[in-house]
Amino acid sequence: IEGPMLYSKEAAPESWPWVLAGQVEDFPHNGGVAVKHGKEEVAVFHLPGQVDEDGRWLCVQNLCPHKQVRAISRGLVGVRPDGQITLADPVYKSIYDLRTGSGMSHANLNLSTFQVKVDEQGQVLVKLPPADQMADSFARQSREAADKKDFKPPPRGSHPDIQVPRAPKNGVNLEW
């Protein structure tokens, strides 16, 4: 799905709730975890070695904008010499700026970003839109991208370009 990200942590409305993602100890150091939010998922990353507070906990959509695979949380996190935190998609190897969600290897592929905080009880909280709103927004974005490319999924059952011979059984034609 090409184009701008749907959500940006800088533009998150005050009305969005802080959603519990887990306890600090639930998150691996220098890695990510997928967190379910209704029908969607976000990827929360814990980078305790970061000097800047805004780089210790980061959250992006867990849905790969390239092929819509829910694998971003398993991506490879890196830090460039200039301090930029990067994330490589574990399947398609697209590279993103983990702080901003901006596509680096493909400028038109971007990840939505969300605010993260840790409270005094060690709970990791993510500021997210209501679950149904988030699901509807991602579904609409996917439909619009498919319409723009005139993508039509094959009919259910079998692909029209693949012919599978079906031999009659007891004189009954098995074609449907």
Rosetta silent file (secondary structure, phi, psi, omega in degrees, C-alpha in Angstrom):
SEQUENCE: IEGPMLYSKEAAPESWPWVLAGQVEDFPHNGGVAVKHGKEEVAVFHLPGQVDEDGRWLCVQNLCPHKQVRAISRGLVGVRPDGQITLADPVYKSIYDLRTGSGMSHANLNLSTFQVKVDEQGQVLVKLPPADQMADSFARQSREAADKKDFKPPPRGSHPDIQVPRAPKNGVNLEW
SCORE:     score description
SCORE:     0.000 S_00000001
   1 L     0.000  110.953 -178.069    0.000    0.000    0.000 S_00000001
   2 L   -88.788  152.153  175.285    1.753    3.093   -1.242 S_00000001
   3 L   122.149 -171.921 -177.443    1.288    6.575    0.137 S_00000001
   4 L   -68.927  159.068  177.097    1.324    8.387    3.428 S_00000001
   5 L   -69.038  151.115  178.364    0.904    6.619    6.747 S_00000001
   6 L   -72.648  -40.815 -174.980   -2.606    6.520    8.181 S_00000001
   7 L  -127.861  143.702  176.484   -1.581    7.507   11.709 S_00000001
   8 L  -129.574  134.022 -177.966    1.254    9.575   13.125 S_00000001
   9 H   -59.580  -29.858  179.474    2.163    9.676   16.800 S_00000001
  10 H   -70.320  -24.835 -176.441    2.594   13.452   16.562 S_00000001
  11 H  -103.461   11.996 -178.260   -0.994   13.871   15.350 S_00000001
  12 L   -65.673  124.755  178.693   -2.662   11.522   17.858 S_00000001
  13 L   -66.610  150.458  177.290   -5.790   13.163   19.290 S_00000001
  14 L   -60.867  -25.731 -176.673   -6.060   13.549   23.061 S_00000001
  15 L   -71.611  -17.211  178.490   -9.298   11.539   22.880 S_00000001
  16 L   -67.188  138.791  178.940   -7.446    8.329   21.962 S_00000001
  17 L   -80.759  157.931  170.748   -7.094    6.005   24.946 S_00000001
  18 E   -87.524  121.334 -175.410   -3.857    4.604   26.326 S_00000001
  19 E  -105.414  133.044  179.199   -4.080    0.836   25.718 S_00000001
  20 E   -67.472  124.070  177.957   -2.188   -1.689   27.844 S_00000001
  21 E  -102.229  -19.367 -179.025    0.381   -3.535   25.711 S_00000001
  22 E   145.954 -172.920  176.329    1.982   -5.524   28.559 S_00000001
  23 E   -94.793  154.507 -179.775    4.550   -5.229   31.316 S_00000001
  24 H   -51.125  -42.608 -176.991    8.108   -4.018   30.655 S_00000001
  25 H   -68.616  -11.330  177.716    9.456   -7.510   31.326 S_00000001
  26 H   -77.628  -12.119 -173.203    7.230   -8.906   28.536 S_00000001
  27 L  -107.922  129.133  178.994    9.301   -7.123   25.875 S_00000001
  28 L   -70.003  145.891  174.789   12.688   -8.371   24.661 S_00000001
  29 L   -66.442  136.142  176.954   15.571   -5.924   24.732 S_00000001
  30 L    60.379   33.546  178.472   16.340   -4.567   21.261 S_00000001
  31 E  -151.205 -179.303 -176.981   13.366   -6.301   19.697 S_00000001
  32 E  -123.316  163.503  177.670    9.670   -6.060   19.061 S_00000001
  33 E  -136.227  136.892  174.500    6.433   -7.725   20.071 S_00000001
  34 E   -80.101  133.447  179.563    3.131   -7.846   18.192 S_00000001
  35 E  -123.678  122.834 -179.071    0.250   -6.540   20.289 S_00000001
  36 E   -74.453  136.302  176.394   -3.333   -7.275   19.241 S_00000001
  37 E  -137.530   93.900 -173.643   -5.750   -4.324   19.157 S_00000001
  38 L    65.166 -126.147  178.890   -9.172   -5.499   18.036 S_00000001
  39 L   -86.562  -11.233 -175.685   -8.717   -6.980   14.543 S_00000001
  40 E  -104.618  175.648  177.715   -5.413   -5.162   13.987 S_00000001
  41 E  -137.653  150.050  170.311   -1.936   -5.386   15.496 S_00000001
  42 E  -120.137  158.853  178.240    0.797   -2.955   16.419 S_00000001
  43 E  -111.706  118.853 -179.362    4.498   -3.692   16.851 S_00000001
  44 E  -106.501  126.743 -177.240    6.036   -2.369   20.073 S_00000001
  45 E  -112.738  136.968  178.238    9.831   -2.150   20.233 S_00000001
  46 E  -113.980  113.745 -178.084   11.951   -1.906   23.388 S_00000001
  47 L  -123.412   76.977 -173.030   15.379   -0.344   22.819 S_00000001
  48 L   -64.962  -19.574 -178.759   16.812    0.238   26.319 S_00000001
  49 L   -79.744   -6.016 -179.542   20.255    1.227   25.007 S_00000001
  50 L   -72.652  132.782 -179.950   18.956    4.398   23.359 S_00000001
  51 L   -70.669  -43.324 -178.689   20.139    7.590   25.048 S_00000001
  52 L   -75.137  133.899  179.319   17.125    9.618   23.918 S_00000001
  53 H   -57.082  -37.900 -176.770   13.921    8.912   25.815 S_00000001
  54 H   -72.408   -4.270  179.076   11.901    9.030   22.573 S_00000001
  55 H  -108.150   -2.969 -177.176   13.913    6.123   21.175 S_00000001
  56 L   -78.558  -34.851  179.059   13.580    3.632   24.033 S_00000001
  57 E  -130.103  122.615 -179.007    9.992    2.600   23.274 S_00000001
  58 E  -133.523  149.302 -178.859    8.616    2.798   19.743 S_00000001
  59 E  -140.158  132.291  176.286    5.393    1.556   18.177 S_00000001
  60 E  -135.695  169.396  173.955    4.355    1.135   14.538 S_00000001
  61 E   -61.767  147.245  179.241    1.681   -0.807   12.685 S_00000001
  62 L   -90.364   -1.143 -177.365    2.506   -4.509   12.484 S_00000001
  63 E   -93.343  119.129  178.625    1.144   -4.748    8.933 S_00000001
  64 L   -65.065  124.296  179.981    3.751   -4.610    6.172 S_00000001
  65 L   -71.016  -15.510 -178.835    2.630   -1.982    3.629 S_00000001
  66 L   -75.194  -52.291 -176.020    4.326   -3.919    0.815 S_00000001
  67 L  -130.268   10.788  177.912    2.413   -7.206    0.966 S_00000001
  68 L    58.471   40.603  174.962    0.189   -6.827    4.070 S_00000001
  69 L   -94.457  135.855 -179.729    2.020   -9.485    6.091 S_00000001
  70 E   -87.191   77.258 -174.693    1.744   -9.118    9.871 S_00000001
  71 L  -139.678    2.606 -175.083    5.458   -9.481   10.589 S_00000001
  72 H   -57.251  -34.346 -179.054    6.903   -6.022   11.258 S_00000001
  73 H   -61.728  -20.183 -179.321    7.375   -6.843   14.972 S_00000001
  74 H   -97.727   11.975 -178.426    9.942   -9.487   13.968 S_00000001
  75 L   -70.639  164.668 -179.709   11.993   -7.030   11.921 S_00000001
  76 E   -89.371  120.471 -179.665   15.678   -6.345   12.339 S_00000001
  77 E   -92.739  135.990  178.029   16.381   -3.144   14.302 S_00000001
  78 E  -139.603  166.176  176.848   19.537   -1.198   13.521 S_00000001
  79 E  -130.064  123.346  178.752   21.119    2.156   14.287 S_00000001
  80 L   -77.082  162.597 -179.747   22.903    4.165   11.626 S_00000001
  81 L   -56.170  -27.913  179.573   26.057    6.152   12.488 S_00000001
  82 L   -83.598    2.580  177.434   23.948    9.347   12.589 S_00000001
  83 L    94.124   -5.593  179.636   21.710    7.792   15.287 S_00000001
  84 L   -66.469  128.945  179.694   18.738    7.062   13.038 S_00000001
  85 E   -89.811  124.147 -177.614   16.920    3.925   14.232 S_00000001
  86 E  -114.859  159.155  177.156   15.997    1.667   11.332 S_00000001
  87 E  -135.857  125.433  175.940   13.778   -1.359   10.940 S_00000001
  88 E  -101.421  124.558  175.578   14.115   -3.938    8.153 S_00000001
  89 L   -55.363  127.898 -175.336   10.956   -5.855    7.286 S_00000001
  90 L   -69.543  -19.240 -178.019   11.808   -9.502    8.077 S_00000001
  91 L  -100.583  -53.092 -172.389   10.102  -10.848    4.954 S_00000001
  92 L  -102.831   -1.964  172.859   10.452   -8.265    2.184 S_00000001
  93 L    64.778   14.301  172.691   13.500   -6.384    3.543 S_00000001
  94 L   -64.799  144.068 -177.167   11.998   -2.900    3.077 S_00000001
  95 E  -111.751  136.718 -178.181   13.717   -0.481    5.455 S_00000001
  96 E  -126.617  153.840  168.005   11.890    2.102    7.583 S_00000001
  97 E   -80.367  115.081 -173.483   12.855    4.864    9.985 S_00000001
  98 L   -69.050  -27.237  178.158   11.461    3.351   13.191 S_00000001
  99 L   -73.408  -40.821 -173.212   10.927    6.741   14.876 S_00000001
 100 L  -103.736  -18.373 -175.987    8.967    8.322   12.014 S_00000001
 101 L    81.719   -2.624 -177.296    7.640    5.297   10.094 S_00000001
 102 L   -69.660  138.181  176.540    8.986    6.768    6.853 S_00000001
 103 E   -71.001  132.214  179.024   10.088    4.354    4.169 S_00000001
 104 L  -101.647  -43.140  179.851   13.823    4.551    3.493 S_00000001
 105 L   -83.141  -25.288  177.026   14.293    1.903    0.811 S_00000001
 106 L  -138.305  101.193 -173.642   10.893    2.683   -0.745 S_00000001
 107 L   -59.566  -23.319 -178.861    9.760    6.247   -0.034 S_00000001
 108 L   -89.814   -1.355  176.282    6.116    5.417   -0.844 S_00000001
 109 L  -106.125  117.047 -174.658    5.907    2.604    1.730 S_00000001
 110 L  -133.509  152.255  179.084    5.323    4.016    5.212 S_00000001
 111 L  -108.119  137.558  172.351    4.344    2.705    8.645 S_00000001
 112 L   -68.051  145.099  179.916    1.862    4.358   10.991 S_00000001
 113 E  -118.214  152.725 -177.660    3.440    5.379   14.302 S_00000001
 114 E  -139.262  149.460  179.395    1.946    5.510   17.789 S_00000001
 115 L   -73.219  144.985  177.438    2.975    7.013   21.132 S_00000001
 116 E  -131.788  142.684  173.066    4.292    4.693   23.839 S_00000001
 117 E  -145.540  160.033  176.317    4.852    5.312   27.547 S_00000001
 118 E  -118.827  127.060 -179.331    5.692    3.270   30.618 S_00000001
 119 L   -87.996  179.514 -175.720    3.837    4.069   33.842 S_00000001
 120 L   -66.789  -17.083  176.272    5.118    3.796   37.416 S_00000001
 121 L   -90.739    3.450 -179.599    3.840    0.185   37.694 S_00000001
 122 L    80.737   18.118  177.383    5.943   -0.883   34.697 S_00000001
 123 E   -85.740  132.972  176.401    2.977   -1.112   32.349 S_00000001
 124 E   -90.564  121.175 -177.013    3.704   -0.392   28.679 S_00000001
 125 E  -118.977  139.831  179.973    0.884    1.747   27.271 S_00000001
 126 E  -122.284  132.085  178.548    0.247    2.674   23.644 S_00000001
 127 E   -84.397  110.448 -173.383   -1.963    5.568   22.544 S_00000001
 128 L  -127.942  152.166  172.179   -4.221    4.025   19.886 S_00000001
 129 L   -67.698  162.279  175.778   -7.402    4.917   18.043 S_00000001
 130 L   -53.016  143.372 -173.326  -10.474    2.883   19.007 S_00000001
 131 H   -55.438  -43.462 -178.475  -10.037   -0.681   17.703 S_00000001
 132 H   -68.079  -36.857  177.305  -12.998   -0.562   15.301 S_00000001
 133 H   -64.799  -42.627  179.707  -11.869    2.786   13.867 S_00000001
 134 H   -64.307  -45.141  179.377   -8.344    1.467   13.335 S_00000001
 135 H   -62.171  -44.656  179.420   -9.604   -1.719   11.632 S_00000001
 136 H   -62.536  -40.667 -178.581  -11.952    0.263    9.380 S_00000001
 137 H   -65.168  -44.726  179.024   -9.174    2.699    8.418 S_00000001
 138 H   -67.739  -38.107  177.786   -6.713   -0.053    7.453 S_00000001
 139 H   -64.925  -42.471  178.571   -9.429   -1.968    5.546 S_00000001
 140 H   -63.392  -43.512  178.917  -10.435    1.197    3.658 S_00000001
 141 H   -60.682  -41.587  179.523   -6.789    1.943    2.816 S_00000001
 142 H   -65.575  -44.917  178.642   -6.351   -1.608    1.492 S_00000001
 143 H   -61.174  -44.484 -179.316   -9.556   -1.427   -0.621 S_00000001
 144 H   -63.146  -39.583  178.290   -8.540    1.952   -2.074 S_00000001
 145 H   -65.827  -41.184  178.734   -5.081    0.625   -2.974 S_00000001
 146 H   -65.455  -42.224  179.073   -6.622   -2.445   -4.654 S_00000001
 147 H   -64.064  -40.753 -179.307   -9.113   -0.286   -6.570 S_00000001
 148 H   -61.457  -36.143  179.932   -6.357    2.076   -7.686 S_00000001
 149 L   -91.653    0.666 -177.316   -4.404   -0.870   -9.159 S_00000001
 150 L    56.267   40.250  179.538   -7.631   -2.479  -10.493 S_00000001
 151 L   -80.538  130.445  175.673   -6.792   -5.615   -8.497 S_00000001
 152 L  -126.621  118.814  178.952   -9.446   -8.306   -8.527 S_00000001
 153 L   -67.142  151.599  178.536   -8.898  -11.405   -6.404 S_00000001
 154 L   -66.165  155.600  178.051   -9.545  -14.743   -8.132 S_00000001
 155 L   -62.791  153.803  179.401  -12.900  -16.402   -7.495 S_00000001
 156 L   -64.672  146.867  175.593  -13.069  -18.731   -4.555 S_00000001
 157 L   108.548  -58.670  178.273  -12.350  -22.368   -5.202 S_00000001
 158 L  -160.247  157.823  179.223   -9.777  -22.268   -7.957 S_00000001
 159 L   -80.097  135.503 -176.630   -7.909  -19.827  -10.106 S_00000001
 160 L   -64.497  -21.141 -179.670   -9.473  -19.397  -13.568 S_00000001
 161 L   -85.267   -8.531 -178.395   -6.068  -19.727  -15.271 S_00000001
 162 L  -110.437  111.611 -179.458   -5.377  -23.129  -13.697 S_00000001
 163 L   -92.780  124.520  178.263   -7.384  -25.944  -15.224 S_00000001
 164 L  -112.622  110.802 -179.362   -7.781  -29.009  -13.035 S_00000001
 165 L   -66.098  134.717  179.372   -9.211  -31.961  -14.956 S_00000001
 166 L  -120.654  111.746 -178.121  -12.010  -33.645  -13.109 S_00000001
 167 L   -77.226  139.901  176.756  -12.799  -37.170  -14.287 S_00000001
 168 L   -62.631  142.029  178.445  -16.412  -38.283  -14.178 S_00000001
 169 E  -118.960  120.834 -178.424  -17.179  -40.677  -11.345 S_00000001
 170 L    55.260   35.456  177.360  -19.995  -43.147  -11.926 S_00000001
 171 L    79.351    3.931 -179.297  -21.069  -41.078  -14.919 S_00000001
 172 E  -100.875  125.167  178.910  -21.401  -37.892  -12.829 S_00000001
 173 L   -71.424  127.296 -177.828  -19.519  -34.835  -14.068 S_00000001
 174 L   -92.130    2.359  177.407  -17.435  -33.353  -11.246 S_00000001
 175 L   -69.141  140.451  177.306  -17.012  -29.902  -12.839 S_00000001
 176 L  -124.667    0.000    0.000  -18.670  -27.189  -10.827 S_00000001
